[in-house]
PDB file of C-alpha atoms in Angstrom:
ATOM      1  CA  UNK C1407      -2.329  34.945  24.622  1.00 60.00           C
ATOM      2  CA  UNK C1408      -1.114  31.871  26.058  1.00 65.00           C
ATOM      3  CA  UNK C1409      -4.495  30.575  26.124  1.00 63.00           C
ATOM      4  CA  UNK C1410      -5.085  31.022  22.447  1.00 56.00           C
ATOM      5  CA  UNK C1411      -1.723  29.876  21.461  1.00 59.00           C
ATOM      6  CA  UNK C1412      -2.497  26.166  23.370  1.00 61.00           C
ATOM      7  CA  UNK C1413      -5.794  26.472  21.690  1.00 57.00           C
ATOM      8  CA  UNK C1414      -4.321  26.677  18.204  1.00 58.00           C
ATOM      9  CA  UNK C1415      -1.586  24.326  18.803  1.00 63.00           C
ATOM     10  CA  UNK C1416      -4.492  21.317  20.127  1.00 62.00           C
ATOM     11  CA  UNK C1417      -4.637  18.962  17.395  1.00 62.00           C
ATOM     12  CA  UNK C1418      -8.054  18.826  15.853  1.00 70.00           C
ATOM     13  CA  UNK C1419      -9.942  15.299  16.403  1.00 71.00           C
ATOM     14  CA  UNK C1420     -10.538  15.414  12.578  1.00 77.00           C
ATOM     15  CA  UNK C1421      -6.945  15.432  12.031  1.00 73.00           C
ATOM     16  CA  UNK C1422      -6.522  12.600  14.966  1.00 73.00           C
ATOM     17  CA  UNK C1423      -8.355  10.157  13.277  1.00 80.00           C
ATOM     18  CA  UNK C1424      -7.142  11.300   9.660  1.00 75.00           C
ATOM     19  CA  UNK C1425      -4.105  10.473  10.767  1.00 74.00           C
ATOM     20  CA  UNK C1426      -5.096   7.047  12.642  1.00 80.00           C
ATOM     21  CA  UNK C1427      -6.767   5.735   9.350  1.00 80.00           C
ATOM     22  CA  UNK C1428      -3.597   7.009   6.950  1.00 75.00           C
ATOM     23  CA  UNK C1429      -0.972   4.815   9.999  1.00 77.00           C
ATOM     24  CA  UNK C1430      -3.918   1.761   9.296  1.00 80.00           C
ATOM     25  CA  UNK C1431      -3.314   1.683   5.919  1.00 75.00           C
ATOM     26  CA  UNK C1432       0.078   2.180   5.486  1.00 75.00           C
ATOM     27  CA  UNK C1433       0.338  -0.737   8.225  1.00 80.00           C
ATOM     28  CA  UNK C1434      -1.858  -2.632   6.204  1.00 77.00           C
ATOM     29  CA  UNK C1435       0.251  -2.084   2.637  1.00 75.00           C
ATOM     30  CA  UNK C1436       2.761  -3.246   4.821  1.00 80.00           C
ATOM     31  CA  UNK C1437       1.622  -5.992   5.557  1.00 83.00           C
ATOM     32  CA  UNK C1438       1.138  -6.777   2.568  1.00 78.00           C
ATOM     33  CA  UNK C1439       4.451  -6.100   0.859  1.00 79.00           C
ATOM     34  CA  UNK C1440       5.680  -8.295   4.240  1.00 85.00           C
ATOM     35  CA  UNK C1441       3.722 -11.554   2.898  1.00 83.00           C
ATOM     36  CA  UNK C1442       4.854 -11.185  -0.691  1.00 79.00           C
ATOM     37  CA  UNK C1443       8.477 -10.366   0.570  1.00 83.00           C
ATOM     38  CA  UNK C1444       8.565 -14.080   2.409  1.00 88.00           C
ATOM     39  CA  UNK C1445       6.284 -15.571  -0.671  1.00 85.00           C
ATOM     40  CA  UNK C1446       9.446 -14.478  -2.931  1.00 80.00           C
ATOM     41  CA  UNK C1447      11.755 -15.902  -0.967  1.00 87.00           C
ATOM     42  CA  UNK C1448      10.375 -19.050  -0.181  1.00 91.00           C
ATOM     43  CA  UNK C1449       9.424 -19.024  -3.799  1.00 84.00           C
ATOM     44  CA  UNK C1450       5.761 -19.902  -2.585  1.00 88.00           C
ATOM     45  CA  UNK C1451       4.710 -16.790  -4.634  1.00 79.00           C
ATOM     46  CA  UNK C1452       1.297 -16.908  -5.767  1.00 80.00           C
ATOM     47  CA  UNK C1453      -1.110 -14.706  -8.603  1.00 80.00           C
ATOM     48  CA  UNK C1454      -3.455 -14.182  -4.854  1.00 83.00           C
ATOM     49  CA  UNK C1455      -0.024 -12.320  -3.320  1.00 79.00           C
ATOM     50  CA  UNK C1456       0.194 -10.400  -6.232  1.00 78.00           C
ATOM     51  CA  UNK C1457      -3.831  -9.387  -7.036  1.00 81.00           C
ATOM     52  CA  UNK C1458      -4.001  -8.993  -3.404  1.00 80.00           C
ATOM     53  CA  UNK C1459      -1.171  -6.249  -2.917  1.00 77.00           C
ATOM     54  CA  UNK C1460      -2.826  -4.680  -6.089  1.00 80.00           C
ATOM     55  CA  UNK C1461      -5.995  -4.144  -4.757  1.00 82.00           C
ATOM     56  CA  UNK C1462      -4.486  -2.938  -1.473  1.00 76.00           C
ATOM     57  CA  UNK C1463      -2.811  -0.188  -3.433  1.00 76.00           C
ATOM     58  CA  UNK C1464      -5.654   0.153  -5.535  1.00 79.00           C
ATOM     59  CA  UNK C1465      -7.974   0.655  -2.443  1.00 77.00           C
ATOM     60  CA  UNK C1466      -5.374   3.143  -0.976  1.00 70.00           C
ATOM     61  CA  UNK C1467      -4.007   5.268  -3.524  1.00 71.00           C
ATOM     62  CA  UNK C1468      -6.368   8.183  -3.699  1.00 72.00           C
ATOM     63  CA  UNK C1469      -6.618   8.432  -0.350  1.00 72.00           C
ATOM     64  CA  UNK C1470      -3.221   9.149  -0.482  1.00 72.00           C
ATOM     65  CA  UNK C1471      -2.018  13.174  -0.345  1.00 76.00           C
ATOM     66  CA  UNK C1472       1.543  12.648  -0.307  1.00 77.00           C
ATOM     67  CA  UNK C1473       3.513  12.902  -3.672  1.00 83.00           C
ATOM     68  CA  UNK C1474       6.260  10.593  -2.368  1.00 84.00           C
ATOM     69  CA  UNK C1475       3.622   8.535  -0.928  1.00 79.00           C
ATOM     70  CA  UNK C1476       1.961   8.414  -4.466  1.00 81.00           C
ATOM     71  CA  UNK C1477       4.874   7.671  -6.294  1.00 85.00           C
ATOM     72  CA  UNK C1478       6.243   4.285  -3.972  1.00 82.00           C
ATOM     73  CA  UNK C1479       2.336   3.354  -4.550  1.00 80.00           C
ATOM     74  CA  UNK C1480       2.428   3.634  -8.193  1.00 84.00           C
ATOM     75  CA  UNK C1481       6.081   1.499  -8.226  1.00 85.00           C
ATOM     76  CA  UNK C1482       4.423  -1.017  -6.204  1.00 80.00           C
ATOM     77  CA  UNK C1483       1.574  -1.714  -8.446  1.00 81.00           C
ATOM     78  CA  UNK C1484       3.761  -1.304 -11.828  1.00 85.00           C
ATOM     79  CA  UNK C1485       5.309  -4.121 -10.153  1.00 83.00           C
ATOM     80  CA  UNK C1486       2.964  -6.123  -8.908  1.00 79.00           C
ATOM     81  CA  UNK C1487       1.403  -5.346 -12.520  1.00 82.00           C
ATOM     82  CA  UNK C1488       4.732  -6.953 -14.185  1.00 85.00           C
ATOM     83  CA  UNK C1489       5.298  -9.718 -11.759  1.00 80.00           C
ATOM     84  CA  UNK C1490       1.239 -11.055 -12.597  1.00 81.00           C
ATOM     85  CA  UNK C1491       1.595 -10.427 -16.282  1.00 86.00           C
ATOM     86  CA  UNK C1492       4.916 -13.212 -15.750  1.00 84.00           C
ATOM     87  CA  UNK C1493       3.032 -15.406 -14.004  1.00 81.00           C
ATOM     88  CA  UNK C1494       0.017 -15.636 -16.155  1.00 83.00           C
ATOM     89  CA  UNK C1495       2.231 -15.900 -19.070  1.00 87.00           C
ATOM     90  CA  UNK C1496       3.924 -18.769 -17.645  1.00 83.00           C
ATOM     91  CA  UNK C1497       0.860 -20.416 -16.441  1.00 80.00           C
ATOM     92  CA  UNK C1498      -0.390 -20.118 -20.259  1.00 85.00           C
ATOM     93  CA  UNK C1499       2.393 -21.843 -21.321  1.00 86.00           C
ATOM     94  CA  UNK C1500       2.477 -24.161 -18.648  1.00 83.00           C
ATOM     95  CA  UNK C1501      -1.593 -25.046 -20.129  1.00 83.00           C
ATOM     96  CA  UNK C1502      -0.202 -25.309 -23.596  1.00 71.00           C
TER      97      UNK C1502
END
């Protein structure tokens, strides 16, 4: 009984490297929410911080099985949707 207890208790390599790829990309959004933290700050922000955290969550967010998980994605992007729509519209007006 022991035997088949351990068995069903041993993590399946499937699951392993499931779980390897989800820690990658959630270092990876990270990362990413890292660089536009410091951009804000220094006020170096660019439209590349924003379209590139967009497409990071964009490129993520169906692998994504978590609810919660789903949810901080979809806040991210609404904001990095908002904060691009601002710049552009000052850039336009900047043009004008």
């Amino acid at each position: 009984i022991d035997a088949l207890l351990a068995a069903q208790e041993a993590e399946d390599p499937t699951e392993r490297a499931a779980r390897r790829r989800m820690v990658q990309r959630a270092g990876s959004i990270l990362d990413e929410l890292e660089e536009m933290r410091l951009a804000l700050l220094t006020g170096t922000l660019t439209i590349g911080h924003l379209i590139d955290i967009a497409d990071v969550v964009a490129q993520h967010r169906e692998k994504v099985m978590d609810p919660r998980m789903t949810a901080i994605l979809d806040e991210i992007d609404l904001r990095a949707q908002i904060e691009l729509a601002k710049l552009r519209k000052a850039l336009d007006q900047s043009l004008s």
